[in-house]
Short mmCIF file of C-alpha atoms in Angstrom, two decimals:
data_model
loop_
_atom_site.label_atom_id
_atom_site.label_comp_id
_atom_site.label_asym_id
_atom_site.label_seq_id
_atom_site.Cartn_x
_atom_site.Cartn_y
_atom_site.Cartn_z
CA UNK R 1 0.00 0.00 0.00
CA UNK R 2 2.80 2.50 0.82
CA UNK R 3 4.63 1.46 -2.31
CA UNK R 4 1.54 1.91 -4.40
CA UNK R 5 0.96 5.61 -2.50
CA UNK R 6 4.31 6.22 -2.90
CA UNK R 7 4.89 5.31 -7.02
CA UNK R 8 1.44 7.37 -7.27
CA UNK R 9 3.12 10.52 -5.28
CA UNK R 10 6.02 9.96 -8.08
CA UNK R 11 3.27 9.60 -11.30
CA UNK R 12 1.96 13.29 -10.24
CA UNK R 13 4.78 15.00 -9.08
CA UNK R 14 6.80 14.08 -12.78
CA UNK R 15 3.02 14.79 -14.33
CA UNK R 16 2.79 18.31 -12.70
CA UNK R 17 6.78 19.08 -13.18
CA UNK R 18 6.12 18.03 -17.30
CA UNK R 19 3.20 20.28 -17.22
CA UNK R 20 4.95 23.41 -15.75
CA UNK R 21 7.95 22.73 -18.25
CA UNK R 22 5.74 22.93 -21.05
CA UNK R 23 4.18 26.12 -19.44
CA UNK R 24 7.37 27.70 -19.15
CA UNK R 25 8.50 26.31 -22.58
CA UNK R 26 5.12 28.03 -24.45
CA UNK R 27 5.51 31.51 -22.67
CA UNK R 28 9.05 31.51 -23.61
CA UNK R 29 7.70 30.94 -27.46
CA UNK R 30 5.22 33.21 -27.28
CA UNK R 31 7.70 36.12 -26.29
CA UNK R 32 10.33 35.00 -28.80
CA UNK R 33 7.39 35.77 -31.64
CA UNK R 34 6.31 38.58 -29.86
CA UNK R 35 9.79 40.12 -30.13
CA UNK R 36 10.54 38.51 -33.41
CA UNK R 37 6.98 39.87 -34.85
CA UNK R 38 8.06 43.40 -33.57
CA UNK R 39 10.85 43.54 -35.45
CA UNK R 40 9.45 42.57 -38.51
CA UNK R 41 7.24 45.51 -38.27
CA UNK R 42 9.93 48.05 -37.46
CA UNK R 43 12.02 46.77 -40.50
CA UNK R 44 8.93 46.80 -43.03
CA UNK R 45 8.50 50.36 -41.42
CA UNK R 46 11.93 51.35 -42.40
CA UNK R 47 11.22 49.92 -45.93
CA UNK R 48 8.20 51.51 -46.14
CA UNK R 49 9.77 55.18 -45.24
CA UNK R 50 11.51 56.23 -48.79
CA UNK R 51 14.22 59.18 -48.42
CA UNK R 52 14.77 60.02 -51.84
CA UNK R 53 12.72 61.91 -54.51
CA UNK R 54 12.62 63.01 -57.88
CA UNK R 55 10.25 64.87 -59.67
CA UNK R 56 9.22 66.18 -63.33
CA UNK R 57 7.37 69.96 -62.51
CA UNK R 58 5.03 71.29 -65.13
CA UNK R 59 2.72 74.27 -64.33
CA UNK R 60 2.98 78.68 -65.57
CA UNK R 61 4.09 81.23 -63.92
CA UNK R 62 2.56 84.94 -63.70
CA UNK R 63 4.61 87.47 -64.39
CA UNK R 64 2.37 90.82 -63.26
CA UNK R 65 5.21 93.19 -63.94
CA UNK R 66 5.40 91.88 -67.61
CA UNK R 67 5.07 94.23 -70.41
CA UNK R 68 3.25 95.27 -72.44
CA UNK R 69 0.46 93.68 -71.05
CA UNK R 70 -1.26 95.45 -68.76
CA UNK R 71 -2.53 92.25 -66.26
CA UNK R 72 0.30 90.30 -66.19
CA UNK R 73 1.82 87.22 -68.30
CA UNK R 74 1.51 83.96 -67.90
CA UNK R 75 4.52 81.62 -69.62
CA UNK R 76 4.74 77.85 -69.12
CA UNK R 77 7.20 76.51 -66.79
CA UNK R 78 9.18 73.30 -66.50
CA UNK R 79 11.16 71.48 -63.61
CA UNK R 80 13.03 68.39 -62.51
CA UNK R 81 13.35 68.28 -58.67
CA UNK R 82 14.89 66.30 -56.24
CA UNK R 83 13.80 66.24 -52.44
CA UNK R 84 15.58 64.35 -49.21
CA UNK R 85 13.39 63.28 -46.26
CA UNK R 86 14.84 63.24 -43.34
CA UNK R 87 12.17 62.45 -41.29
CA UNK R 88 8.23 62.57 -41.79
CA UNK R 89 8.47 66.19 -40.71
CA UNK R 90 11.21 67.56 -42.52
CA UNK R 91 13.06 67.42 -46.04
CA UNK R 92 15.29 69.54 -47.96
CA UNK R 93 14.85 70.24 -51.87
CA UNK R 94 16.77 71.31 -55.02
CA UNK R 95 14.51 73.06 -57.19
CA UNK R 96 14.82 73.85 -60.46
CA UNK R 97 12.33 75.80 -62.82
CA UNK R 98 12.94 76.65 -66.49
CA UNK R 99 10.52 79.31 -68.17
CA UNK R 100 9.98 78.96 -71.42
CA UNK R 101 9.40 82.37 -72.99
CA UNK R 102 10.98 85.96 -73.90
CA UNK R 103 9.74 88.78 -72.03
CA UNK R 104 10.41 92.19 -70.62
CA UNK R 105 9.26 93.75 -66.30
CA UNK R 106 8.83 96.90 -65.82
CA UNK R 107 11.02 97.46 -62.69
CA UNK R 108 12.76 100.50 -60.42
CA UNK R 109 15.97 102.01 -61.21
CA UNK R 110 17.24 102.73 -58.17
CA UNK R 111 19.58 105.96 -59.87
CA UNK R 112 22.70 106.49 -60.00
CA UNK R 113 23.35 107.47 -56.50
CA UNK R 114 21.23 105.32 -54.58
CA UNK R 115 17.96 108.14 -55.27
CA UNK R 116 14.65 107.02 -56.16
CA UNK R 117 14.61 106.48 -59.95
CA UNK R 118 12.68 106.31 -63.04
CA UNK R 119 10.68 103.06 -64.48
CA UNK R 120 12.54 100.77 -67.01
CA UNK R 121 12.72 97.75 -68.54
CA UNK R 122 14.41 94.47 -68.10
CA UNK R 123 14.25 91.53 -70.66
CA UNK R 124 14.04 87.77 -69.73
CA UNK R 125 14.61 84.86 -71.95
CA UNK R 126 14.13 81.36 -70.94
CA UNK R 127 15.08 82.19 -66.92
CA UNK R 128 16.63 79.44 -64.89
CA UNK R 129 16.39 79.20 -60.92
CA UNK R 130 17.58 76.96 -58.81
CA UNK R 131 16.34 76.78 -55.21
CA UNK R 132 17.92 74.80 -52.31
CA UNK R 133 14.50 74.51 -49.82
CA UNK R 134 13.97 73.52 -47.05
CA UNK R 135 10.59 71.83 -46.21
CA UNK R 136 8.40 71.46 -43.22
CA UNK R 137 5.18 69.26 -43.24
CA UNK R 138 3.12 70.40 -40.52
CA UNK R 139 0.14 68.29 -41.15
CA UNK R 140 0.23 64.31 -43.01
CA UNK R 141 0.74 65.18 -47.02
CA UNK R 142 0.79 68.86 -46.83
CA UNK R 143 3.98 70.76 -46.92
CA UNK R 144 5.56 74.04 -46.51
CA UNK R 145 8.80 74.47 -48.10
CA UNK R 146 10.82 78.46 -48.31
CA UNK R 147 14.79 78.86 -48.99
CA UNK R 148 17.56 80.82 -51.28
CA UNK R 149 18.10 80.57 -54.89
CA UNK R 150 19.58 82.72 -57.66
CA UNK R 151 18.14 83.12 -61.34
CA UNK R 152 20.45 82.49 -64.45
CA UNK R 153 19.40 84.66 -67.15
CA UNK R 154 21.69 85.93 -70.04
CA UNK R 155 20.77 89.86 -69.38
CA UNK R 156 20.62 90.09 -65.39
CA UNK R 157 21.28 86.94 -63.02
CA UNK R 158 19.08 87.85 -59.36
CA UNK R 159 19.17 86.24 -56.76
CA UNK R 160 15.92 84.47 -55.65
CA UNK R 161 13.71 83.79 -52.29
CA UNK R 162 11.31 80.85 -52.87
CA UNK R 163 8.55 80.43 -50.79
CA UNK R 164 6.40 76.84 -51.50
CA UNK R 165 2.70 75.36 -50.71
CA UNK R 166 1.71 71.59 -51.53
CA UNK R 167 -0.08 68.89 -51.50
CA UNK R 168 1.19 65.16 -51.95
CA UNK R 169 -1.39 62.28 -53.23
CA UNK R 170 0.11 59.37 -52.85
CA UNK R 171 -0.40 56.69 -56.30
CA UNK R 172 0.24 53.01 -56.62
CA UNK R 173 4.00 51.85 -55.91
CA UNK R 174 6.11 55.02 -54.85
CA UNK R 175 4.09 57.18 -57.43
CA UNK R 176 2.93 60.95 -56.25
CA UNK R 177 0.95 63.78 -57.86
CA UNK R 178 1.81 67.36 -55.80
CA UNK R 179 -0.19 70.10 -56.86
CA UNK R 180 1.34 73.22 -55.44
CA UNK R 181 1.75 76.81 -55.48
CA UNK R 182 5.36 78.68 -55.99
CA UNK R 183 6.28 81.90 -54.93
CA UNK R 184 9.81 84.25 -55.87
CA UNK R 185 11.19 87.27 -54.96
CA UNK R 186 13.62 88.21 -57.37
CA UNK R 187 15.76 90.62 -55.12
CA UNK R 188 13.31 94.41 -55.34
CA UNK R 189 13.08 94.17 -59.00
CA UNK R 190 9.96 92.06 -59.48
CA UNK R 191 7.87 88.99 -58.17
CA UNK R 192 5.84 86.28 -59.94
CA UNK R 193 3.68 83.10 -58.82
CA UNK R 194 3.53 80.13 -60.12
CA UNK R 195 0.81 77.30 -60.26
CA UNK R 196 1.29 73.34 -61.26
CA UNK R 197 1.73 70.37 -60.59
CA UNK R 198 4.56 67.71 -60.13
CA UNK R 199 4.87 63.90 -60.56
CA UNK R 200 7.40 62.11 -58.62
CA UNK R 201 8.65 58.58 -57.34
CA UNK R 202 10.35 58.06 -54.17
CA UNK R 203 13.26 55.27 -53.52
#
């Protein structure tokens, strides 16, 4: 009787020792996955954050100052960008605009000794600038970019401040149409606006 009691006492104890094993065993699995499941997410999330951006820019620009017309010019524009994110918050952009068209402002001479001058007129052919910006997205897909640039044109280079306003809409596979609104201040000469829209693919 003893021995049976005592082989029984055995039976359970090895029973209840193989049961807390596998316990122990299980919860050890189920952190492994846990930690091996939240990596897997943080690397997909790195994948899925692209730093790198180019874009082809087509839109006009409005020249008000433009003569002879007396409300302004519009002339098509052209661009190839390239933007860096550093973080979902900020980038930084090289911007470059091309407009294709020959015009003359109507700007201030400032005189020969610094007095306030007379009006005259400055021609413009197929103007370059080049922007370095820096961009700041205060809400998801909407960004606000300004920064320095400097217009090459053969008559007068000026130097440029570019102020931008988008709005990115994200497409299939790294694809993005960005409607957005450009404005420069070409030193105290003259201003102009411009108005398009930009297709780009992040890597």
């Amino acid at each position: 009787m003893k021995v049976t009691s005592y082989v029984v006492g055995l039976l359970v104890l090895f029973f209840a020792n193989q049961s807390f094993a596998q316990s122990h065993l299980d919860s050890e699995v189920n952190e492994s996955n846990h930690i091996s499941s939240k990596a897997t997410i943080h690397h997909h999330e790195e994948e899925d954050f692209k730093r790198h951006k180019v874009s082809v820019y087509m839109g006009y620009t409005y020249i008000p100052q433009a003569i002879p017309s007396q409300e302004g010019l519009l002339v098509p524009t052209f661009g190839l960008d390239y933007v860096y994110q550093f973080s979902e918050k900020w980038s930084i952009g090289l911007i470059n605009d091309i407009e294709i068209a020959q015009y003359m402002v109507e700007v201030k001479n400032s005189g020969s000794h610094g007095e306030h001058g007379h009006l005259e007129t400055l021609d413009r052919e197929y103007a370059y600038v080049g922007s370095l910006v820096i961009f700041y997205s205060p809400w998801e897909s909407w960004k606000i970019g300004v920064g320095p640039g400097f217009e090459i044109e053969k008559n007068k280079n000026l130097f440029v401040g570019k102020f931008i306003f988008e709005k990115e809409f994200k497409l299939h596979d790294g694809w993005e149409l960005s409607p957005n609104f450009q404005y420069d201040m070409k030193e105290k000469l003259y201003d102009t606006w411009t108005f398009g829209v930009s297709i780009g693919k992040r890597f």
